[in-house]
Amino acid sequence: MNVIFLFIFLVGGLNFFYEQIKVNALPASSPLRARQDNSDNSLGTWKIVGDSGVSAMHAVLIAPRKVIFIDRLEQNHLKRPDGLAAISSEYDLDTNQARPLTVYTNTFCSAGSFLANGTLIEAGGSGGDDLNYRSGLQTLRIYDQGKGDWIELEGVLPSNRWYPTMITLPDGNILILGGSTGSTGVNKLEINNPTYTIYPPPSGVFMQDYNFDFLATTLPYNLYPMLHLIPNYEGKTLLFVLASKQAIAYDLGIGKTVITYPDLPGGFRSYPLTGTSIMLPLSPTDYYNPTVMVCGGNKAQEITSVSEATCGRLDLNKPNAQWEMDNFGGTPRVMPDAVYLVDGSIMFVNGGGSGYAGLRKGKGANALFVANDPVLFPYLYDPFAKTYKALASSTIPRMYHSIATLLPDGSVLVSGSNPSNAVTLDVKFPTEYRVEIFYPPYLYSTIPRPTILSLESFPINQQRIKVFYNQVITLVIQLKSTDPPSLKATIIHHGFVTHSTNMNQRYVYLDIEDSYVDKSASDQYILTLRLPPNPTIIAPGPHYIYIFNYDAPCVSGVEVLLNSQ
């Protein structure tokens, strides 16, 4: 049996380093573009591929080649079978066609997460206008994978939830946190909802609300609080929570704040001064030590206020942890989206150079958009070298109500943008239905890309393959290369994204325990990988396993259902 040498770089493992690039803000209402030569596609490329049918305010990868879009109650051009406007669609990545889904409650500013069994849950929303579209404020929606449509449970939430955040807990249930009890441009005391609820309820009878005092002290900028599960080996359910500028670690099991972190320097980070957050890739080599990164936002809720051009990194386990600040690549952004790429780098995309999140003020020629200076280019951030690189520019401003999410082939889907209170097509920032795919630079590499052929003898992406914590799994890959490969492995949860909040998004490196040439077929290798040891590191549910060779990702990740038993 021949043994290949696999150079597995799990920490500091990116084999490329980026120069930091500063891009100065342009005059008001001018798009911010990267000015670089891209003749060799080394900055990636953009392609408009289809029509979302409903404006993509929310998005979630529901299957390897399908994405669900969710809008709010408005008159989209995609119609349900009954002739009424659809407010949710299923988008096929192979045909680039959108199919209407039947939602009857207003999903405006709602949230989503997955149960351990892989069921997508969506909750909250806004009020309804008539009997055809009812209130979503206390609605919980279940996506029925079998029939490919939504089931709506109206009135089951114990309180109204507008702008909540949801996260899958280590036990596989879902936490629904915060929000307001009614529509508002900024949260206020009389409608603040400083509580959380759990679905399914631990009692097995009715859902109930539990006080969460942190959200009573972070007004007015505490909608869509930033929320991440903190890895640990003690079996605790520890939550990192950030709202406004304040951050804590909260032990859900005992119902107490266990760490109060320093305030994040710079502007405000929560809606409507919207920044974004992401937990940096986790690795077994440092026992999954967690670092959170928070970027963008604004200092004031004013149309002319230049967006925040800082990011903070916080090592959550470091004693007396302090924020490590940088200049966000030199470009201010409000409403950015943060997306993992397969190689462990992070793409920051979308948003504006000034203003804040919200709908335009007034109508006609006198209407004012509350955010301007669209930033048309993404940054590629290397979390190991701590550097930014400006990538190729899009042509479409992606302002309020935009989304971005990683796809299993290593590309990034970008859609949405609708900063008006109804479908509006003849304005500076119109209601957007165009779906774009961004192809990152690694898809143009000359380095051969692996193809995963099977996992645990199952062919990939025909069904979710069940796997378990701490399990050693076997993959068969094909890699046509004359040079010895340098292979790495990861498991990624793509998340549920809305309003610059990607709920549950997670990236965890996997140990490759063994590897050898498969003598039964040419250019094939057999790898054994060890999955994370417990559900605090990555929560139970549907995820994707990837192999990459140097920085070249596999042709497609393989969908798995990770669970405890």
Coordinates of C-alpha atoms in Angstrom, one line a residue:
M1 CA 0.0 0.0 0.0
N2 CA 1.5 3.3 -1.1
V3 CA 1.3 6.2 1.3
I4 CA 1.0 9.7 0.0
F5 CA 2.4 12.6 2.0
L6 CA -0.4 15.0 3.0
F7 CA 0.8 18.3 4.3
I8 CA -2.1 19.4 6.5
F9 CA -1.9 23.0 7.5
L10 CA -4.7 23.4 10.0
V11 CA -3.5 26.5 11.7
G12 CA -1.9 29.1 9.6
G13 CA -2.9 26.7 6.8
L14 CA -3.7 29.1 4.0
N15 CA -0.9 28.9 1.5
F16 CA -1.3 32.4 0.3
F17 CA -1.0 35.9 1.9
Y18 CA -2.7 39.0 0.8
E19 CA -1.5 42.6 0.7
Q20 CA -3.7 45.0 2.7
I21 CA -5.5 47.3 0.3
K22 CA -7.0 50.6 1.3
V23 CA -9.9 52.0 -0.8
N24 CA -11.0 55.5 0.0
A25 CA -14.6 56.5 0.2
L26 CA -16.0 58.3 -2.8
P27 CA -18.3 61.3 -2.9
A28 CA -21.9 60.7 -1.7
S29 CA -24.0 58.4 -3.8
S30 CA -21.0 57.2 -5.8
P31 CA -20.4 53.4 -5.7
L32 CA -17.2 52.2 -4.2
R33 CA -15.4 50.0 -6.8
A34 CA -12.1 48.2 -6.6
R35 CA -9.7 49.4 -9.3
Q36 CA -7.5 46.4 -10.2
D37 CA -6.6 44.5 -13.3
N38 CA -8.5 41.2 -13.4
S39 CA -7.5 39.9 -16.8
D40 CA -6.4 36.5 -15.3
N41 CA -9.5 36.2 -13.0
S42 CA -7.3 36.3 -10.0
L43 CA -9.8 38.6 -8.3
G44 CA -12.7 36.3 -9.0
T45 CA -15.7 37.0 -11.4
W46 CA -19.4 37.8 -11.2
K47 CA -22.2 36.3 -13.2
I48 CA -25.9 37.2 -13.2
V49 CA -27.6 33.8 -13.4
G50 CA -31.3 34.2 -12.7
D51 CA -34.4 35.8 -11.1
S52 CA -35.2 35.1 -7.4
G53 CA -39.0 35.6 -7.9
V54 CA -39.2 37.2 -4.5
S55 CA -36.8 39.8 -3.3
A56 CA -34.2 37.8 -1.3
M57 CA -34.4 39.4 2.2
H58 CA -33.6 36.0 3.8
A59 CA -31.8 33.0 2.3
V60 CA -30.9 29.5 3.3
L61 CA -29.3 26.6 1.5
I62 CA -31.8 23.8 1.9
A63 CA -30.2 21.1 -0.3
P64 CA -27.0 20.9 -2.4
R65 CA -28.6 22.6 -5.4
K66 CA -31.5 24.5 -3.9
V67 CA -31.8 27.7 -1.9
I68 CA -34.9 29.1 -0.2
F69 CA -35.5 32.8 -0.5
I70 CA -37.9 34.6 1.9
D71 CA -39.2 38.1 1.5
R72 CA -41.8 40.1 3.3
L73 CA -45.5 40.8 2.4
E74 CA -45.3 42.7 -0.9
Q75 CA -46.4 42.3 -4.5
N76 CA -43.7 40.2 -6.0
H77 CA -44.0 39.2 -9.6
L78 CA -43.8 35.5 -8.8
K79 CA -47.3 34.2 -8.1
R80 CA -48.6 31.4 -6.0
P81 CA -51.0 28.8 -7.6
D82 CA -53.9 30.9 -6.2
G83 CA -52.7 33.9 -8.1
L84 CA -51.5 35.9 -5.1
A85 CA -48.0 37.3 -4.8
A86 CA -45.5 34.8 -3.4
I87 CA -43.3 35.9 -0.5
S88 CA -41.1 32.8 -0.5
S89 CA -39.5 30.8 -3.3
E90 CA -37.3 27.8 -3.9
Y91 CA -34.5 28.6 -6.2
D92 CA -32.9 25.7 -8.3
L93 CA -29.2 26.3 -8.8
D94 CA -29.1 24.0 -11.8
T95 CA -32.0 25.6 -13.8
N96 CA -31.8 29.0 -12.2
Q97 CA -35.6 29.0 -11.9
A98 CA -37.6 30.0 -8.9
R99 CA -40.7 28.0 -7.7
P100 CA -43.3 29.8 -5.5
L101 CA -43.9 28.5 -2.0
T102 CA -47.1 29.0 -0.1
V103 CA -46.6 31.4 2.8
Y104 CA -49.6 33.1 4.2
T105 CA -48.1 35.0 7.2
N106 CA -45.9 38.1 7.0
T107 CA -42.2 37.0 7.2
F108 CA -40.8 40.6 7.3
C109 CA -37.6 40.6 9.5
S110 CA -37.9 37.0 10.7
A111 CA -35.2 34.5 11.5
G112 CA -34.4 30.8 10.9
S113 CA -32.4 27.8 12.1
F114 CA -32.3 24.0 11.8
L115 CA -33.4 21.3 14.3
A116 CA -31.0 18.4 14.9
N117 CA -33.1 16.2 12.6
G118 CA -32.4 18.7 9.7
T119 CA -35.8 20.4 9.7
L120 CA -35.7 24.1 8.9
I121 CA -37.6 26.3 11.4
E122 CA -38.4 29.9 10.6
A123 CA -40.0 32.2 13.2
G124 CA -41.4 35.7 13.7
G125 CA -42.2 38.5 11.3
S126 CA -44.5 41.5 11.1
G127 CA -48.2 42.2 11.0
G128 CA -50.5 41.2 8.1
D129 CA -52.7 43.5 6.0
D130 CA -55.6 41.2 5.2
L131 CA -57.0 37.7 5.4
N132 CA -54.7 36.6 2.5
Y133 CA -51.6 37.6 4.3
R134 CA -51.9 37.3 8.1
S135 CA -49.6 38.5 10.9
G136 CA -46.3 36.6 11.3
L137 CA -45.4 38.2 14.7
Q138 CA -46.1 35.0 16.6
T139 CA -45.9 32.5 13.8
L140 CA -43.5 29.5 13.6
R141 CA -42.9 28.0 10.2
I142 CA -41.7 24.5 9.4
Y143 CA -40.3 23.7 6.0
D144 CA -41.6 20.2 5.0
Q145 CA -38.8 18.7 3.0
G146 CA -41.0 15.9 1.7
K147 CA -43.6 18.2 0.1
G148 CA -41.2 21.0 -0.5
D149 CA -43.3 23.7 1.1
W150 CA -44.0 25.5 4.4
I151 CA -46.3 24.6 7.3
E152 CA -47.3 27.6 9.3
L153 CA -48.2 27.4 13.0
E154 CA -49.8 30.8 13.8
G155 CA -49.9 32.2 17.3
V156 CA -47.6 29.6 18.8
L157 CA -44.8 31.9 19.9
P158 CA -45.5 33.2 23.4
S159 CA -44.7 36.8 22.4
N160 CA -44.3 38.9 19.2
R161 CA -40.9 38.6 17.6
W162 CA -39.7 41.1 15.1
Y163 CA -35.9 41.1 14.4
P164 CA -35.1 38.1 16.6
T165 CA -32.0 35.9 16.2
M166 CA -32.1 32.1 16.2
I167 CA -29.5 29.5 16.9
T168 CA -29.3 25.7 17.2
L169 CA -28.4 24.5 20.7
P170 CA -26.1 21.6 21.5
D171 CA -29.2 19.5 22.4
G172 CA -30.6 20.1 18.9
N173 CA -33.4 22.4 19.9
I174 CA -33.6 26.1 18.8
L175 CA -33.1 29.2 20.8
I176 CA -35.1 32.3 19.6
L177 CA -33.7 35.4 21.2
G178 CA -34.8 39.1 21.4
G179 CA -36.4 41.4 18.9
S180 CA -39.2 43.8 19.4
T181 CA -43.0 43.3 19.7
G182 CA -43.8 45.6 16.8
S183 CA -42.4 47.3 13.7
T184 CA -40.0 50.1 14.3
G185 CA -37.0 51.8 12.8
V186 CA -35.1 51.4 16.0
N187 CA -35.9 49.5 19.2
K188 CA -37.4 51.3 22.1
L189 CA -38.3 50.4 25.7
E190 CA -42.1 50.0 25.2
I191 CA -41.7 47.4 22.5
N192 CA -38.4 45.8 23.5
N193 CA -38.6 42.0 23.9
P194 CA -35.6 41.1 26.2
T195 CA -36.5 37.4 26.4
Y196 CA -35.8 34.1 24.8
T197 CA -37.9 31.0 24.0
I198 CA -36.9 27.5 23.0
Y199 CA -38.4 25.3 20.3
P200 CA -39.5 22.5 20.9
P201 CA -40.2 23.6 24.5
P202 CA -38.2 21.6 27.1
S203 CA -41.5 20.9 28.9
G204 CA -43.0 19.3 25.8
V205 CA -46.2 21.3 26.2
F206 CA -46.2 25.0 25.5
M207 CA -43.4 27.5 24.6
Q208 CA -42.7 30.1 27.2
D209 CA -40.5 33.2 27.4
Y210 CA -37.5 33.5 29.8
N211 CA -36.0 36.9 30.8
F212 CA -32.7 37.9 29.2
D213 CA -31.7 41.1 31.0
F214 CA -28.7 41.9 28.7
L215 CA -31.2 42.9 26.0
A216 CA -32.9 45.3 28.4
T217 CA -29.6 47.2 28.9
T218 CA -28.5 47.5 25.2
L219 CA -31.3 49.8 23.8
P220 CA -31.8 51.1 21.3
Y221 CA -29.4 49.2 19.0
N222 CA -30.1 45.6 20.0
L223 CA -32.2 44.1 17.2
Y224 CA -30.9 40.9 15.5
P225 CA -28.4 40.5 18.4
M226 CA -25.1 38.8 17.3
L227 CA -25.2 35.2 18.7
H228 CA -22.6 32.4 18.6
L229 CA -22.3 29.1 20.4
I230 CA -19.0 28.9 22.4
P231 CA -17.1 25.6 22.1
N232 CA -16.2 23.8 25.3
Y233 CA -15.4 20.4 26.7
E234 CA -17.6 20.7 29.8
G235 CA -20.9 20.1 28.1
K236 CA -22.1 23.7 28.9
T237 CA -24.4 25.7 26.6
L238 CA -22.4 28.9 26.5
L239 CA -23.5 31.7 24.2
F240 CA -21.5 34.7 23.0
V241 CA -24.0 37.6 22.6
L242 CA -23.3 41.1 21.3
A243 CA -25.7 44.0 21.0
S244 CA -24.9 47.6 20.4
K245 CA -21.3 47.6 21.5
Q246 CA -21.6 45.3 24.5
A247 CA -20.7 41.6 24.6
I248 CA -21.2 38.8 27.1
A249 CA -20.8 35.1 27.6
Y250 CA -24.0 33.6 28.9
D251 CA -24.4 30.2 30.4
L252 CA -27.9 29.1 29.3
G253 CA -27.8 26.1 31.7
I254 CA -27.7 28.2 34.8
G255 CA -29.3 31.3 33.3
K256 CA -26.4 33.7 34.1
T257 CA -23.8 36.0 32.5
V258 CA -20.5 34.4 33.2
I259 CA -18.2 36.9 31.4
T260 CA -18.7 40.5 30.6
Y261 CA -16.3 41.5 27.8
P262 CA -15.0 45.0 27.2
D263 CA -17.2 47.2 25.0
L264 CA -16.3 47.0 21.3
P265 CA -14.5 50.2 20.2
G266 CA -15.8 52.3 17.4
G267 CA -19.4 52.7 16.2
F268 CA -22.5 50.7 17.0
R269 CA -22.8 47.3 15.4
S270 CA -26.4 46.2 15.7
Y271 CA -29.5 47.1 13.7
P272 CA -30.1 49.7 12.3
L273 CA -26.4 50.6 12.6
T274 CA -25.8 47.2 11.2
G275 CA -22.5 45.4 11.2
T276 CA -21.8 41.7 10.8
S277 CA -20.2 39.0 13.0
I278 CA -18.5 35.7 12.3
M279 CA -16.7 33.1 14.4
L280 CA -13.3 32.5 12.9
P281 CA -12.5 28.9 11.7
L282 CA -12.1 26.5 14.5
S283 CA -9.4 23.9 14.7
P284 CA -8.6 20.8 16.7
T285 CA -5.0 21.8 16.9
D286 CA -5.8 24.5 19.5
Y287 CA -8.8 22.7 21.0
Y288 CA -11.3 24.7 19.0
N289 CA -10.4 28.0 20.7
P290 CA -13.0 30.5 19.7
T291 CA -12.4 34.0 18.2
V292 CA -15.3 36.2 17.2
M293 CA -14.9 38.9 14.6
V294 CA -17.3 41.9 14.3
C295 CA -17.1 44.3 11.4
G296 CA -18.8 47.5 10.1
G297 CA -21.7 49.4 11.4
N298 CA -22.0 53.2 12.0
K299 CA -21.4 55.8 14.7
A300 CA -24.7 57.6 14.3
Q301 CA -28.2 57.0 12.8
E302 CA -27.8 59.7 10.2
I303 CA -28.0 59.6 6.5
T304 CA -24.8 61.5 6.0
S305 CA -22.8 59.5 8.6
V306 CA -19.8 57.7 7.1
S307 CA -20.0 53.9 7.9
E308 CA -17.7 52.3 10.4
A309 CA -14.4 51.2 8.9
T310 CA -13.2 49.0 11.8
C311 CA -13.3 45.3 12.8
G312 CA -12.7 43.8 16.2
R313 CA -11.4 40.3 17.0
L314 CA -12.0 38.8 20.4
D315 CA -10.4 35.6 21.7
L316 CA -13.3 34.4 23.9
N317 CA -11.3 32.1 26.1
K318 CA -8.4 34.5 26.8
P319 CA -8.2 35.8 30.4
N320 CA -9.1 39.5 30.4
A321 CA -9.7 39.4 26.7
Q322 CA -9.4 42.6 24.8
W323 CA -10.7 43.5 21.3
E324 CA -8.0 43.5 18.6
M325 CA -8.9 46.2 16.1
D326 CA -8.2 46.8 12.4
N327 CA -9.4 49.1 9.7
F328 CA -11.7 46.7 7.8
G329 CA -9.4 46.9 4.8
G330 CA -9.7 50.7 4.8
T331 CA -13.3 50.8 3.4
P332 CA -16.3 51.8 5.5
R333 CA -19.4 49.5 5.3
V334 CA -22.8 49.4 6.9
M335 CA -24.9 46.2 6.3
P336 CA -22.0 44.0 5.2
D337 CA -22.3 40.2 4.9
A338 CA -19.6 37.8 6.1
V339 CA -19.3 34.5 4.3
Y340 CA -16.9 31.6 4.8
L341 CA -15.1 30.3 1.7
V342 CA -14.1 26.7 1.5
D343 CA -10.4 27.4 2.2
G344 CA -11.0 29.1 5.5
S345 CA -10.8 32.7 4.2
I346 CA -13.8 35.0 4.7
M347 CA -15.5 37.2 2.1
F348 CA -17.1 40.5 3.2
V349 CA -19.6 41.7 0.6
N350 CA -22.6 44.0 0.1
G351 CA -23.5 47.2 2.0
G352 CA -23.0 50.9 1.8
G353 CA -20.4 53.4 2.7
S354 CA -22.7 55.7 4.6
G355 CA -26.0 55.8 6.4
Y356 CA -27.9 53.0 8.2
A357 CA -30.3 50.1 7.6
G358 CA -33.9 51.1 6.9
L359 CA -36.4 51.9 4.3
R360 CA -36.2 55.1 2.3
K361 CA -38.0 58.2 3.6
G362 CA -40.7 59.9 1.6
K363 CA -41.9 59.3 -2.0
G364 CA -41.1 60.4 -5.5
A365 CA -38.3 62.9 -6.3
N366 CA -38.0 63.9 -2.7
A367 CA -37.5 60.4 -1.3
L368 CA -34.3 59.9 0.6
F369 CA -32.5 56.6 0.9
V370 CA -31.1 56.3 4.4
A371 CA -27.9 54.4 3.2
N372 CA -25.8 55.4 0.2
D373 CA -22.4 54.9 -1.4
P374 CA -22.9 51.2 -2.3
V375 CA -19.7 49.1 -2.0
L376 CA -19.6 47.0 -5.1
F377 CA -16.5 44.9 -4.4
P378 CA -15.9 42.2 -1.7
Y379 CA -12.9 41.9 0.5
L380 CA -11.2 38.6 0.9
Y381 CA -9.9 38.3 4.5
D382 CA -7.2 35.9 5.6
P383 CA -7.9 35.2 9.3
F384 CA -4.4 33.8 9.8
A385 CA -2.4 36.6 8.2
K386 CA -5.1 39.1 9.2
T387 CA -5.0 40.8 5.8
Y388 CA -7.6 42.0 3.3
K389 CA -7.6 41.8 -0.5
A390 CA -10.1 43.7 -2.7
L391 CA -11.8 41.4 -5.2
A392 CA -13.6 42.0 -8.5
S393 CA -16.6 44.4 -8.4
S394 CA -20.2 43.6 -9.1
T395 CA -22.4 46.0 -11.1
I396 CA -25.4 45.7 -8.7
P397 CA -25.7 47.7 -5.5
R398 CA -26.7 45.4 -2.7
M399 CA -28.1 47.6 0.0
Y400 CA -30.7 47.1 2.7
H401 CA -32.3 43.6 2.6
S402 CA -29.4 41.9 0.7
I403 CA -27.9 38.4 1.3
A404 CA -24.9 36.3 0.5
T405 CA -24.2 32.6 1.2
L406 CA -21.6 30.0 0.3
L407 CA -22.7 27.2 -2.2
P408 CA -21.4 23.7 -2.1
D409 CA -19.3 24.2 -5.3
G410 CA -17.3 26.9 -3.6
S411 CA -19.0 29.8 -5.2
V412 CA -21.0 32.5 -3.4
L413 CA -24.7 33.4 -4.1
V414 CA -25.5 37.0 -3.7
S415 CA -29.0 38.5 -4.2
G416 CA -31.6 40.9 -2.7
S417 CA -31.7 44.6 -2.0
N418 CA -35.0 46.4 -1.5
P419 CA -34.7 49.6 0.6
S420 CA -38.3 50.7 -0.3
N421 CA -41.5 50.0 1.6
A422 CA -43.0 48.2 -1.5
V423 CA -41.7 46.7 -4.8
T424 CA -40.2 49.7 -6.6
L425 CA -38.3 49.4 -9.8
D426 CA -37.6 52.9 -11.1
V427 CA -35.4 54.4 -8.3
K428 CA -31.7 54.6 -7.6
F429 CA -31.8 51.4 -5.4
P430 CA -34.6 49.4 -6.9
T431 CA -36.2 46.2 -5.6
E432 CA -33.7 43.6 -6.9
Y433 CA -34.6 40.1 -8.2
R434 CA -31.3 39.4 -10.0
V435 CA -29.4 36.5 -8.6
E436 CA -25.6 36.7 -8.9
I437 CA -22.9 34.1 -8.4
F438 CA -19.4 35.2 -7.4
Y439 CA -16.7 32.8 -8.4
P440 CA -13.8 33.3 -6.0
P441 CA -10.1 33.3 -7.1
Y442 CA -9.5 29.7 -5.9
L443 CA -11.9 28.5 -8.6
Y444 CA -9.5 29.8 -11.3
S445 CA -6.5 28.1 -9.7
T446 CA -4.4 25.7 -11.9
I447 CA -4.1 23.5 -8.8
P448 CA -6.2 20.3 -9.4
R449 CA -9.5 20.2 -7.5
P450 CA -10.5 17.0 -5.6
T451 CA -13.8 15.3 -6.4
I452 CA -15.5 13.5 -3.4
L453 CA -16.9 10.2 -4.8
S454 CA -18.4 8.7 -1.6
L455 CA -18.6 9.1 2.1
E456 CA -19.0 5.9 4.2
S457 CA -19.7 4.1 0.9
F458 CA -22.7 6.3 0.2
P459 CA -22.7 8.3 -3.1
I460 CA -22.7 12.0 -2.3
N461 CA -25.6 14.5 -2.3
Q462 CA -28.3 12.0 -3.1
Q463 CA -29.4 12.2 0.6
R464 CA -28.1 13.6 3.8
I465 CA -25.6 11.1 5.1
K466 CA -25.9 10.5 8.8
V467 CA -22.7 10.9 10.8
F468 CA -21.9 11.3 14.5
Y469 CA -19.7 13.3 16.8
N470 CA -16.2 11.9 17.2
Q471 CA -16.8 9.4 14.5
V472 CA -14.0 8.4 12.1
I473 CA -15.5 8.5 8.6
T474 CA -14.1 7.3 5.3
L475 CA -14.1 9.3 2.1
V476 CA -13.1 8.3 -1.4
I477 CA -11.8 11.1 -3.5
Q478 CA -10.5 11.5 -7.0
L479 CA -7.6 13.8 -7.7
K480 CA -5.9 13.9 -11.1
S481 CA -2.5 15.4 -10.4
T482 CA 1.1 14.5 -11.1
D483 CA 2.2 16.2 -7.9
P484 CA 1.7 15.0 -4.3
P485 CA -1.4 16.6 -2.9
S486 CA -1.6 18.9 0.1
L487 CA -5.1 18.0 1.5
K488 CA -7.2 19.7 4.2
A489 CA -10.7 18.9 5.4
T490 CA -13.5 20.9 6.9
I491 CA -17.1 20.8 7.9
I492 CA -19.2 23.9 7.3
H493 CA -22.7 25.0 8.3
H494 CA -23.8 27.5 5.7
G495 CA -26.3 29.2 8.0
F496 CA -29.5 31.2 7.6
V497 CA -28.8 34.7 6.5
T498 CA -30.8 38.0 6.8
H499 CA -29.9 41.6 7.6
S500 CA -26.2 40.9 7.7
T501 CA -26.8 38.2 10.4
N502 CA -25.9 34.6 9.4
M503 CA -27.4 32.5 12.0
N504 CA -25.4 29.4 13.0
Q505 CA -22.8 29.8 10.2
R506 CA -19.8 27.7 11.3
Y507 CA -16.4 26.5 10.0
V508 CA -14.5 23.6 11.7
Y509 CA -11.3 22.0 10.4
L510 CA -11.2 18.2 10.6
D511 CA -8.3 16.0 11.4
I512 CA -7.2 13.7 8.5
E513 CA -6.2 10.7 10.5
D514 CA -5.1 8.5 7.6
S515 CA -4.8 8.6 3.8
Y516 CA -3.6 6.2 1.1
V517 CA -3.8 5.5 -2.6
D518 CA -6.7 3.5 -3.7
K519 CA -5.1 0.8 -5.8
S520 CA -8.5 -0.3 -7.2
A521 CA -8.9 2.8 -9.4
S522 CA -6.6 5.4 -10.9
D523 CA -6.2 8.8 -9.3
Q524 CA -8.2 7.8 -6.2
Y525 CA -7.4 8.2 -2.6
I526 CA -9.0 7.0 0.6
L527 CA -9.1 9.4 3.5
T528 CA -10.3 8.8 7.1
L529 CA -11.5 12.0 8.9
R530 CA -12.4 12.5 12.6
L531 CA -15.5 14.6 13.2
P532 CA -15.7 17.1 16.0
P533 CA -15.9 15.6 19.5
N534 CA -19.1 17.3 20.8
P535 CA -22.0 19.5 19.7
T536 CA -20.7 22.7 21.3
I537 CA -18.1 22.9 18.5
I538 CA -20.7 22.6 15.7
A539 CA -24.3 22.2 16.5
P540 CA -26.3 19.1 15.3
G541 CA -28.0 19.4 12.0
P542 CA -27.3 19.5 8.2
H543 CA -23.7 20.5 7.3
Y544 CA -21.3 20.1 4.4
I545 CA -17.9 18.3 4.4
Y546 CA -15.2 19.6 2.1
I547 CA -11.8 18.5 1.0
F548 CA -9.4 21.0 -0.6
N549 CA -6.0 20.6 -2.2
Y550 CA -3.8 23.5 -1.2
D551 CA -6.4 26.3 -1.7
A552 CA -8.4 24.5 -4.5
P553 CA -11.8 23.3 -3.1
C554 CA -13.4 20.1 -4.1
V555 CA -15.9 20.1 -6.9
S556 CA -18.7 19.8 -4.4
G557 CA -19.1 19.5 -0.7
V558 CA -21.0 16.5 0.6
E559 CA -24.2 17.0 2.6
V560 CA -24.3 15.3 6.0
L561 CA -26.6 15.2 9.0
L562 CA -24.5 15.4 12.1
N563 CA -26.0 14.1 15.3
S564 CA -25.2 12.6 18.7
Q565 CA -26.8 9.2 18.1

